[in-house]
mmCIF file of C-alpha atoms and ligand atoms in Angstrom:
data_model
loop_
_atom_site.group_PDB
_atom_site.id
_atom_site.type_symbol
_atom_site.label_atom_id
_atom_site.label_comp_id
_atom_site.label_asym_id
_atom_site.label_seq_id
_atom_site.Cartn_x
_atom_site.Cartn_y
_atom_site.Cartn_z
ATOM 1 C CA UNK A 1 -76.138 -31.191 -230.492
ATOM 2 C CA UNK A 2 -75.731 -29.910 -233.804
ATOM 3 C CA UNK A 3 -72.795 -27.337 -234.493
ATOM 4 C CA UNK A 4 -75.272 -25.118 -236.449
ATOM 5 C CA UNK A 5 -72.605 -21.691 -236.387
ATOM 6 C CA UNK A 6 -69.873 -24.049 -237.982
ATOM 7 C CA UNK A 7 -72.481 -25.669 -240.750
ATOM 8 C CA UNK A 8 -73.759 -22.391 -241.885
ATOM 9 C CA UNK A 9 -69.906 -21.155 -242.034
ATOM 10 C CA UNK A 10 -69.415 -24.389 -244.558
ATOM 11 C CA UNK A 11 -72.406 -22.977 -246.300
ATOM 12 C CA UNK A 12 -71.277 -20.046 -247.061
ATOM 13 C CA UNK A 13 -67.965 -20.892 -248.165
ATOM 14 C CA UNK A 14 -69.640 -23.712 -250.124
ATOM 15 C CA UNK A 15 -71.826 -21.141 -251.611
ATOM 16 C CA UNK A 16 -69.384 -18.931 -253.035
ATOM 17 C CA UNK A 17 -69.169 -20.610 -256.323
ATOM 18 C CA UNK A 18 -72.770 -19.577 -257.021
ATOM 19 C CA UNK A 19 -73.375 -16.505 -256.098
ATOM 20 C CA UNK A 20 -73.240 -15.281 -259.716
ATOM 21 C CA UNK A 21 -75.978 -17.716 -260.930
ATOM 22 C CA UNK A 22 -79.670 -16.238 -262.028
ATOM 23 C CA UNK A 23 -80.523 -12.517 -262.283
ATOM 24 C CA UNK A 24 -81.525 -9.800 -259.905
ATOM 25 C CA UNK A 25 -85.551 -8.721 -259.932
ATOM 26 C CA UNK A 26 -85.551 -5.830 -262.091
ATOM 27 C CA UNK A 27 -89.375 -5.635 -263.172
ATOM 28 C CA UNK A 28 -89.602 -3.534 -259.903
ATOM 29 C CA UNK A 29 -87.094 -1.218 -261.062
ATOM 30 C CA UNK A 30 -86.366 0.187 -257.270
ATOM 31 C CA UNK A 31 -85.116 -3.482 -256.380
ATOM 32 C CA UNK A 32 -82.584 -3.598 -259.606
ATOM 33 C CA UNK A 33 -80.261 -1.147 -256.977
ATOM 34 C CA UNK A 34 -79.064 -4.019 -254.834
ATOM 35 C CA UNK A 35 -76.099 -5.775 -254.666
ATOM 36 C CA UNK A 36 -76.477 -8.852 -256.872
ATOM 37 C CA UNK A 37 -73.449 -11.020 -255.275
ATOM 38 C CA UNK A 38 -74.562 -10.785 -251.105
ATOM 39 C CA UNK A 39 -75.165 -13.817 -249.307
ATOM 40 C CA UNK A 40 -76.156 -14.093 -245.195
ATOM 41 C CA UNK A 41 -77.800 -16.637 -243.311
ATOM 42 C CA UNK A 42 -79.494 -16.588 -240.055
ATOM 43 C CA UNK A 43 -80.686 -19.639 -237.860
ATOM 44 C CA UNK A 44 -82.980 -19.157 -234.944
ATOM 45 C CA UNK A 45 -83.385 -22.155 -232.464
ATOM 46 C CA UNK A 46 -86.861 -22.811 -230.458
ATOM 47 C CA UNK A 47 -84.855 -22.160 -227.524
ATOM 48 C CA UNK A 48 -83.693 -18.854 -228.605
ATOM 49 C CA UNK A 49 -80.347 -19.326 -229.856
ATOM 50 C CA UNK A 50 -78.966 -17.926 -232.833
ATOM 51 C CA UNK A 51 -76.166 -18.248 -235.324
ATOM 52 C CA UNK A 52 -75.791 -16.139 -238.438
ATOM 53 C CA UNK A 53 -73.405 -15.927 -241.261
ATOM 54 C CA UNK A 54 -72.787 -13.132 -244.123
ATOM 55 C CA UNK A 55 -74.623 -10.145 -244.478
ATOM 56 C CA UNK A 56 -77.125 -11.039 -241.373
ATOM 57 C CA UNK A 57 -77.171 -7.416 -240.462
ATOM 58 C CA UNK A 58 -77.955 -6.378 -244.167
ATOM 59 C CA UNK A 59 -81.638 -5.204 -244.473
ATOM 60 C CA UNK A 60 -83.142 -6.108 -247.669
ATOM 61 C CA UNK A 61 -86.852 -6.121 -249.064
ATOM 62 C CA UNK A 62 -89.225 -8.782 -247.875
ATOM 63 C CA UNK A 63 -91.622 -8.373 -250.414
ATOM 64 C CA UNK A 64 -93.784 -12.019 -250.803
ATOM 65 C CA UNK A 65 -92.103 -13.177 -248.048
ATOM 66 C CA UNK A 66 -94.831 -10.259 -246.346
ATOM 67 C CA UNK A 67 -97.528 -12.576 -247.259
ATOM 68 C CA UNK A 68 -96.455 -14.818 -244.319
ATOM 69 C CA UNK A 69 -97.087 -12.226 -241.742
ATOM 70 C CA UNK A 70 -100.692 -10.706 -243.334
ATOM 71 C CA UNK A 71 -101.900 -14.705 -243.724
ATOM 72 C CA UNK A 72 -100.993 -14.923 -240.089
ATOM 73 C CA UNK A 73 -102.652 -11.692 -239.079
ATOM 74 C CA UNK A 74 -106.173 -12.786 -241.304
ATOM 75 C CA UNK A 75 -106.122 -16.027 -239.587
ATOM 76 C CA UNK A 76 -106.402 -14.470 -236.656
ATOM 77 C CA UNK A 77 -108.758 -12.135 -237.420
ATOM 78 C CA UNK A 78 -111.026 -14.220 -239.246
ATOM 79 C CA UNK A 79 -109.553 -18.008 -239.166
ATOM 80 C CA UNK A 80 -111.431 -20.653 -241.236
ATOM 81 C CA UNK A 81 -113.632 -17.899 -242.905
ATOM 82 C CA UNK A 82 -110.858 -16.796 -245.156
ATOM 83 C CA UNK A 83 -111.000 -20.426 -247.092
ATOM 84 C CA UNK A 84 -114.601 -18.881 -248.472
ATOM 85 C CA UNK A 85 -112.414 -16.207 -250.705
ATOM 86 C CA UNK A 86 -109.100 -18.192 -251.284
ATOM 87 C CA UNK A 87 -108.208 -21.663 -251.658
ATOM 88 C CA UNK A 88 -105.453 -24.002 -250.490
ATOM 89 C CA UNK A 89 -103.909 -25.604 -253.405
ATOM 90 C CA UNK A 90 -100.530 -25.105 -255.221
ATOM 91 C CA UNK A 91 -101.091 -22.900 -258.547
ATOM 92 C CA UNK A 92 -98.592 -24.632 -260.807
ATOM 93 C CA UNK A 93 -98.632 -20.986 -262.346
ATOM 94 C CA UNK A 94 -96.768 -18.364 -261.754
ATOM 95 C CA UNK A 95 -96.824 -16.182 -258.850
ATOM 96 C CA UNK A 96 -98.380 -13.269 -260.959
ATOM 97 C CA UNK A 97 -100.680 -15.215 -263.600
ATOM 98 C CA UNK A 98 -104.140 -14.145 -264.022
ATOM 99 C CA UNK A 99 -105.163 -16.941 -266.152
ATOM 100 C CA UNK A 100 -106.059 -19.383 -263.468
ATOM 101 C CA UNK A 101 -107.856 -16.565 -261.637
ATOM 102 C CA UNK A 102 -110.596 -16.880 -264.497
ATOM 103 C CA UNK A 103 -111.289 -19.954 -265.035
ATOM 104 C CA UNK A 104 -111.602 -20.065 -261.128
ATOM 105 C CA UNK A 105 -114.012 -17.365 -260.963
ATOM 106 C CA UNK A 106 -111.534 -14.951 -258.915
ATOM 107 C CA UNK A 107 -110.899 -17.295 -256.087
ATOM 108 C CA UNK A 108 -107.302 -17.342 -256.154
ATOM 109 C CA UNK A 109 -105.652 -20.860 -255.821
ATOM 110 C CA UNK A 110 -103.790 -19.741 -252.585
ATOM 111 C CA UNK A 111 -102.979 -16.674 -250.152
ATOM 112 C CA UNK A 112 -99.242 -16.969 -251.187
ATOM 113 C CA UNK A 113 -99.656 -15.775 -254.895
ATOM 114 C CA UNK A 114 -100.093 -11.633 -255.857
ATOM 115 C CA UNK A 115 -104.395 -12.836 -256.082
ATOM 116 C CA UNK A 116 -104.523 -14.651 -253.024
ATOM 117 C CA UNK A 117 -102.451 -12.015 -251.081
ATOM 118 C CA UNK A 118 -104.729 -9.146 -252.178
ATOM 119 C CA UNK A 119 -107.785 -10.353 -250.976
ATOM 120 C CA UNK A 120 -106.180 -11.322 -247.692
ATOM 121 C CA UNK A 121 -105.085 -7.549 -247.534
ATOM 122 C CA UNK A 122 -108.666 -6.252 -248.287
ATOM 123 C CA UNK A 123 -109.556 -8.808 -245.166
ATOM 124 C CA UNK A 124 -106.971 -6.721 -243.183
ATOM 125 C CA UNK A 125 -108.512 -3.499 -243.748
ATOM 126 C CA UNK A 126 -112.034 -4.786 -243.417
ATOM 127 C CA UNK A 127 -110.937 -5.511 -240.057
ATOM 128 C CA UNK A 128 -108.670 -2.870 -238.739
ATOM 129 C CA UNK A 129 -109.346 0.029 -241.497
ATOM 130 C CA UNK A 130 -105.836 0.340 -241.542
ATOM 131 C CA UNK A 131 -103.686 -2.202 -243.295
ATOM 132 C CA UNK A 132 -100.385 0.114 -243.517
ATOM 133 C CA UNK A 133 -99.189 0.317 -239.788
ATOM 134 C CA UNK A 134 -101.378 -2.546 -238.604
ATOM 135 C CA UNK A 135 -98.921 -5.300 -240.393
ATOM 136 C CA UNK A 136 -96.048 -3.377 -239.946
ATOM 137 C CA UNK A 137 -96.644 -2.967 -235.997
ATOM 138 C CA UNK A 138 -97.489 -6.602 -236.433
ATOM 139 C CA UNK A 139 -93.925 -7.224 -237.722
ATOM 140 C CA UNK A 140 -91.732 -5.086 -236.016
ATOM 141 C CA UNK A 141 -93.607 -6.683 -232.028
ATOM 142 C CA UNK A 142 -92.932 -10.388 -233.912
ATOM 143 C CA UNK A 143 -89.081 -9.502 -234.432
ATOM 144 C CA UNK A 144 -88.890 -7.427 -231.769
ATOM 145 C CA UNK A 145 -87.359 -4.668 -233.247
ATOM 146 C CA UNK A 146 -89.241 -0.934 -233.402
ATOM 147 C CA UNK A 147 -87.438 0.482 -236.668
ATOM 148 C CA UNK A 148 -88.052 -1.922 -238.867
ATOM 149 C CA UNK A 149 -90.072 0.073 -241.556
ATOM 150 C CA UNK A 150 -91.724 0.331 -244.879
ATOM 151 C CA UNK A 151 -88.934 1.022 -247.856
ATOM 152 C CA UNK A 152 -91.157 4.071 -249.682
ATOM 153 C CA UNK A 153 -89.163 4.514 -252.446
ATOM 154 C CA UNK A 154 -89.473 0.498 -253.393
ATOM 155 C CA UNK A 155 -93.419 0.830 -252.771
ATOM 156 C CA UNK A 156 -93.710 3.845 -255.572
ATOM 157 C CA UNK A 157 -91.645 2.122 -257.623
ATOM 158 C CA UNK A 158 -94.250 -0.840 -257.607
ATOM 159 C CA UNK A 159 -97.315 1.556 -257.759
ATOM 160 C CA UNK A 160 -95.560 3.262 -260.871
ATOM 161 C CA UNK A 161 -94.905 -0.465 -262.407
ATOM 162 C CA UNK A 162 -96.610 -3.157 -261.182
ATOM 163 C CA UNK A 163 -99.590 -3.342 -264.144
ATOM 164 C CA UNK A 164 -100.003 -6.908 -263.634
ATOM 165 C CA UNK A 165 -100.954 -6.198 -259.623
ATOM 166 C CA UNK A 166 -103.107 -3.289 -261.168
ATOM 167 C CA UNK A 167 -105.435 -5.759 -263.944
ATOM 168 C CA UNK A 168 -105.286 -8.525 -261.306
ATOM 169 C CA UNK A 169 -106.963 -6.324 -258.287
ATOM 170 C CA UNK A 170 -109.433 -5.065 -260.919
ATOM 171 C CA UNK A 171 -110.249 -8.604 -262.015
ATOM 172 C CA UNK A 172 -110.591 -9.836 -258.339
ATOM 173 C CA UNK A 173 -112.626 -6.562 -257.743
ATOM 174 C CA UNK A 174 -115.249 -8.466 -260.543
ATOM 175 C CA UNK A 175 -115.712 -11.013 -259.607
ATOM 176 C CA UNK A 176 -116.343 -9.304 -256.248
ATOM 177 C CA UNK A 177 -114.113 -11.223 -254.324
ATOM 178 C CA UNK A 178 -112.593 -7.285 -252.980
ATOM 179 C CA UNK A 179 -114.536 -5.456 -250.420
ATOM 180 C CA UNK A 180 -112.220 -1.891 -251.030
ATOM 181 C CA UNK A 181 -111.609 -0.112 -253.658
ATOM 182 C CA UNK A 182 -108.692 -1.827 -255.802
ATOM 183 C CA UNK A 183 -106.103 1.190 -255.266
ATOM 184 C CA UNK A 184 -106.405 1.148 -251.338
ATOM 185 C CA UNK A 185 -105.777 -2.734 -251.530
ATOM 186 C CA UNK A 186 -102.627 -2.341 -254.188
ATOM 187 C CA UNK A 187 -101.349 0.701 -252.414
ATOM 188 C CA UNK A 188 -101.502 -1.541 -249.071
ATOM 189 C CA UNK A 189 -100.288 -4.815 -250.655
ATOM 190 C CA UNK A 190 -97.494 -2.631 -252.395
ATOM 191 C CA UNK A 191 -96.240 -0.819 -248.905
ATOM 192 C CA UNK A 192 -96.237 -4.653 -247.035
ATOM 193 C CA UNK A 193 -93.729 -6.168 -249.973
ATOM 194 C CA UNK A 194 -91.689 -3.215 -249.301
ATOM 195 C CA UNK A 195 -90.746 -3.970 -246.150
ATOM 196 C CA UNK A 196 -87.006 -3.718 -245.789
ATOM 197 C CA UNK A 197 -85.627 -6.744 -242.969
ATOM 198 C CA UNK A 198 -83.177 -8.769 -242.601
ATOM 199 C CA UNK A 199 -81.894 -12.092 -242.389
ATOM 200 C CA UNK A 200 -81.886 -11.974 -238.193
ATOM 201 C CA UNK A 201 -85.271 -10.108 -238.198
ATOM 202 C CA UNK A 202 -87.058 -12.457 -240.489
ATOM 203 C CA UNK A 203 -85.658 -15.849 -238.619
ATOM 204 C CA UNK A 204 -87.333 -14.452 -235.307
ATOM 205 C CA UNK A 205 -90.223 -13.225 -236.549
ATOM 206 C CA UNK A 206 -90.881 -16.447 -238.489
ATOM 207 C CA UNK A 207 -90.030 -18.271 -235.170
ATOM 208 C CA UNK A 208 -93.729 -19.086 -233.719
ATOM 209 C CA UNK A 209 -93.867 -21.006 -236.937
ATOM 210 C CA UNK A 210 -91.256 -23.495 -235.585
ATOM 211 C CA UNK A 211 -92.613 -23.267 -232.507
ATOM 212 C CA UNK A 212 -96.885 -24.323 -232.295
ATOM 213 C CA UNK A 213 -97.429 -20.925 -232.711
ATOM 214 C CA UNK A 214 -95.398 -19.582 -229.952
ATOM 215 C CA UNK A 215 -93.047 -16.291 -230.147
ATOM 216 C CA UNK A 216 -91.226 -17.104 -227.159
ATOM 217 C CA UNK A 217 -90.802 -13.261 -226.287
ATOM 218 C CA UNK A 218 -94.205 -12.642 -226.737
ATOM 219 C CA UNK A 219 -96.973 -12.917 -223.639
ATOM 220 C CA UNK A 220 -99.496 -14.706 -226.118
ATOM 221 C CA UNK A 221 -99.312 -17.045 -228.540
ATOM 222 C CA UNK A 222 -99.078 -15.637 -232.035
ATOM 223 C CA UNK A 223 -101.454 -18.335 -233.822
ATOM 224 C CA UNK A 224 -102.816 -21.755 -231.766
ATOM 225 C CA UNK A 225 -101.188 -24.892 -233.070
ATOM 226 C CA UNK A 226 -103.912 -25.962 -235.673
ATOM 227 C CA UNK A 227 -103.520 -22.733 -237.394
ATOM 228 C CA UNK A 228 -99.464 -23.124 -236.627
ATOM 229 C CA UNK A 229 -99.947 -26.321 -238.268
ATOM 230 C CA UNK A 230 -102.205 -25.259 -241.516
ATOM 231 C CA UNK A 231 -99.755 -22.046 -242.186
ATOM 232 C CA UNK A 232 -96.310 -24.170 -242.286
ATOM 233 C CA UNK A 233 -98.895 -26.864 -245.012
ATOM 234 C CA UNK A 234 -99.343 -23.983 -246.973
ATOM 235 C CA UNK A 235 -95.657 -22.937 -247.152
ATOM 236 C CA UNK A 236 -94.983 -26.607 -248.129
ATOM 237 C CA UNK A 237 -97.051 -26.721 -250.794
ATOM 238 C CA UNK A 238 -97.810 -23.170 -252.248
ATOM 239 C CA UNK A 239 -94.611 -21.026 -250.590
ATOM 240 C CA UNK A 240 -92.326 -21.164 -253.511
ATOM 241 C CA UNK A 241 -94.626 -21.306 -256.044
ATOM 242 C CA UNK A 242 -94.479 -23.097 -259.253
ATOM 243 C CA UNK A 243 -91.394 -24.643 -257.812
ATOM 244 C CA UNK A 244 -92.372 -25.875 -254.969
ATOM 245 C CA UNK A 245 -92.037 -29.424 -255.700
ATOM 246 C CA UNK A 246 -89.054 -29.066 -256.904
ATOM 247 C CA UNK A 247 -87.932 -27.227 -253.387
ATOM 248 C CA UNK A 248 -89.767 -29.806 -251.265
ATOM 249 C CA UNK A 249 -87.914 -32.173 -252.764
ATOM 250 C CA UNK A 250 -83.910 -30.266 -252.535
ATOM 251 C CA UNK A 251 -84.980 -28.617 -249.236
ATOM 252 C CA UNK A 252 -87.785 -30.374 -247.900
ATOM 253 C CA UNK A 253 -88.667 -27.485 -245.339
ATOM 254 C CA UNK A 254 -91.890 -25.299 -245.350
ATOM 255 C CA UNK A 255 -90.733 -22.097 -246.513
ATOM 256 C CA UNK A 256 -91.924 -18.617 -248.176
ATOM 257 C CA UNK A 257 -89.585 -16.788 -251.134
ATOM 258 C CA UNK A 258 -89.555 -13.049 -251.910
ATOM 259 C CA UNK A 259 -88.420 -11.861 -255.115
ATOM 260 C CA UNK A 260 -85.719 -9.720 -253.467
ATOM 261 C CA UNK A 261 -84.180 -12.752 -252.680
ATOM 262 C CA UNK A 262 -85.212 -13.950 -249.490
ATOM 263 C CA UNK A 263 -86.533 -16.945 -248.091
ATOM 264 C CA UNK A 264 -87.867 -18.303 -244.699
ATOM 265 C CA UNK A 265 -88.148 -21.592 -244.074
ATOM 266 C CA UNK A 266 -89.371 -23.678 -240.802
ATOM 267 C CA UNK A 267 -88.314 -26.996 -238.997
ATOM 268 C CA UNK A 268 -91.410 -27.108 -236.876
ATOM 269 C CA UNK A 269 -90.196 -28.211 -233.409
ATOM 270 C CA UNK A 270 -86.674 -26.658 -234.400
ATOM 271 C CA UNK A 271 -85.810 -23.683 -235.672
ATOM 272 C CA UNK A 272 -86.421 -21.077 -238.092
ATOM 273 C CA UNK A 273 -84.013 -20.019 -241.076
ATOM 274 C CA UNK A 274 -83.538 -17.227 -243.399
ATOM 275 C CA UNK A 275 -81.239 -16.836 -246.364
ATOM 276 C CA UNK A 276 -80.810 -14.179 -248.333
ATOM 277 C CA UNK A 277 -79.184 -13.793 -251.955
ATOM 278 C CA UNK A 278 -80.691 -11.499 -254.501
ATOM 279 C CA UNK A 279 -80.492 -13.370 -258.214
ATOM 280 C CA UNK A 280 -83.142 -15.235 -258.593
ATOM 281 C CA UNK A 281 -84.164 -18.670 -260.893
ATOM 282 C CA UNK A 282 -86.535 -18.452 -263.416
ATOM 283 C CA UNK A 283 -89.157 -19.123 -260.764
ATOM 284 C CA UNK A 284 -88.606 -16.145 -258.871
ATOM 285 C CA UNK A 285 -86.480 -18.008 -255.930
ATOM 286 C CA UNK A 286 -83.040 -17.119 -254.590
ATOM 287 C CA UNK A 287 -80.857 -18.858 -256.876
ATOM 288 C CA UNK A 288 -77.933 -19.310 -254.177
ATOM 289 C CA UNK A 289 -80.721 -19.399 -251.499
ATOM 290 C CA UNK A 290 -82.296 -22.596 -252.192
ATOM 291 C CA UNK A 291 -78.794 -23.855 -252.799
ATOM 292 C CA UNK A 292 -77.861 -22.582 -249.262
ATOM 293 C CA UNK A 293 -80.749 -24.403 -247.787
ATOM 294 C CA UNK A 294 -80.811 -27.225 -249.712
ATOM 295 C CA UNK A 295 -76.786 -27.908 -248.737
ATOM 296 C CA UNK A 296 -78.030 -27.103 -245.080
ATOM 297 C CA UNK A 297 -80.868 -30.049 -244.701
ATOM 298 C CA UNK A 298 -77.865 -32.631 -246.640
ATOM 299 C CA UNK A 299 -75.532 -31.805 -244.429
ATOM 300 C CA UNK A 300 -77.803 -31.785 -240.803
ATOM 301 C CA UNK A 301 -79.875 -34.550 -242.238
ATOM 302 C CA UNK A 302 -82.458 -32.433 -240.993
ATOM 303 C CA UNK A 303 -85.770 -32.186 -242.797
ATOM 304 C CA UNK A 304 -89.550 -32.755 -242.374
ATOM 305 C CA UNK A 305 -88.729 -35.687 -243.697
HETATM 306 O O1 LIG B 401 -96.314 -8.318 -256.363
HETATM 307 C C1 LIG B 401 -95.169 -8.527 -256.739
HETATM 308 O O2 LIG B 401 -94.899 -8.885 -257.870
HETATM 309 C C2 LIG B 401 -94.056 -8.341 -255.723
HETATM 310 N N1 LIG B 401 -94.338 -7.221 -254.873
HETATM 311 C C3 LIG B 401 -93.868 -9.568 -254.875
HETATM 312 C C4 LIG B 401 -93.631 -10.824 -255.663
HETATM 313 C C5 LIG B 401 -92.825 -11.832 -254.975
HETATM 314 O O3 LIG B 401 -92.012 -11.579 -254.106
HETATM 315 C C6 LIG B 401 -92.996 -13.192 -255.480
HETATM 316 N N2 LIG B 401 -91.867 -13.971 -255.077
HETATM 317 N N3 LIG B 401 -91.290 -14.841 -255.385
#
């Protein structure tokens, strides 16, 4: 048995060095406010034990790493059907391009970039009329923890900003690949990516990833393994975006980036893991993260691979 508390210590210490590297998302100007120089780490095993390091207790905002939970809850309400309106493949564009979109006729290449994510939130609401509470209920039963919450000041901040997420629901909206009106999806998409967690949270409630779709806590399975299985694909291949085969290939774990610098990453069969460091590469990826993870899988020689 692996010492996994005494590895992610040699992390951490390991890490210190680059801490400092790549810059802070500032084009939401509400995330600019956070600490650049944190690091925390959280491991949690498919037997339920769990070994943290840093600021593990530090919550911090999800934002894409939200698309992970609303895929999981449109699979569930609608499964295969969602592959009409999105597709499956890596972008090799940035998370937030609209050039792809049309040429592709506003099917977005995947559910993990801004396009993709939208029209799985207008699924949400088709479903449930309410996509706020919905996703964050969702989220708080999968990490079993009730005050988890929406960070409103971060979601305005986006609203008032985030022209890019503005032309790109208007352009899906033409291509009538959105059911609602394009505000109610933004204003939606915008409170999900606000979502303030942290490292601890997001390793158990990505758990039932590492685990055929089971949160152990939970009386029902979250997703059945097929689905468990197509989710973790897609974080392999479209989860970091336009570096994704650059972290398959340093990491080699499924995982899912935000750009307030977190990441969650599976071992199916074995755990789920969560770093957190806010400056980002030029992709958009925890800088020190990937680093963290990517030392982690050397030194465990555990991978997917
Ligand atoms: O829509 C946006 O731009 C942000 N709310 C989320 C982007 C994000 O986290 C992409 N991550 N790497």
């Amino acid at each position: 048995m692996l010492d996994y508390q005494n590895i992610l210590e040699e992390v951490a210490h390991e890490i210190k060095p680059y801490l400092g590297e790549g810059r802070v998302a500032s084009y939401i100007p509400e995330l600019a406010n956070v600490e650049p120089n944190v690091f925390a780490m959280s491991l949690i095993d498919v037997n339920g034990n769990s070994f943290h390091v840093g600021d593990y207790q530090k919550r911090f905002s999800i934002q894409s790493i939200s698309k992970l939970f609303t895929l999981t809850m449109a699979i569930q309400l609608i499964d295969e059907n969602l592959w009409n309106r999105i597709g499956k493949e890596p972008s090799g564009t940035s998370f937030n391009s609209l050039v792809q979109l049309e040429y592709e006729n506003g099917i977005p290449r995947n559910p993990f970039i801004n396009a993709g994510a939208l029209v799985v939130t207008d699924v949400i609401l088709s479903q449930l009329q309410d996509a706020h509470q919905s996703v964050l209920e969702f989220i708080r039963t999968l990490a079993q923890k009730d005050d988890i919450n929406f960070d409103f000041s971060v979601a305005k901040s986006e609203a008032q900003t985030g022209f890019r997420n503005h032309a790109m629901a208007n352009f899906l909206k033409s291509f009538k690949n959105l059911e609602h009106e394009p505000t109610r999806v933004l204003n939606a998409y915008f409170h999900h990516c606000s979502i303030a967690m942290n490292t601890q949270e997001l390793a158990k409630a990505g758990l039932f990833l590492a685990n055929k779709g089971v949160q152990p806590s939970l009386p029902v399975p979250v997703l059945n393994t097929r689905q468990t299985k197509r989710i973790n694909a897609l974080m392999l291949t479209c989860g970091t975006y336009d570096s994704v085969g650059d972290f398959a290939y340093r990491v080699g774990l499924p995982a899912k980036s935000g750009v307030g610098g977190g990441i969650l990453a599976t071992l199916p069969g074995k755990f789920s893991i969560c770093v957190w460091s806010p400056r980002l590469n030029e992709k958009g990826n925890s800088f020190a993260g990937t680093k963290a993870l990517e030392l982690f899988t050397t030194k465990t020689k555990l991978s997917i691979f």
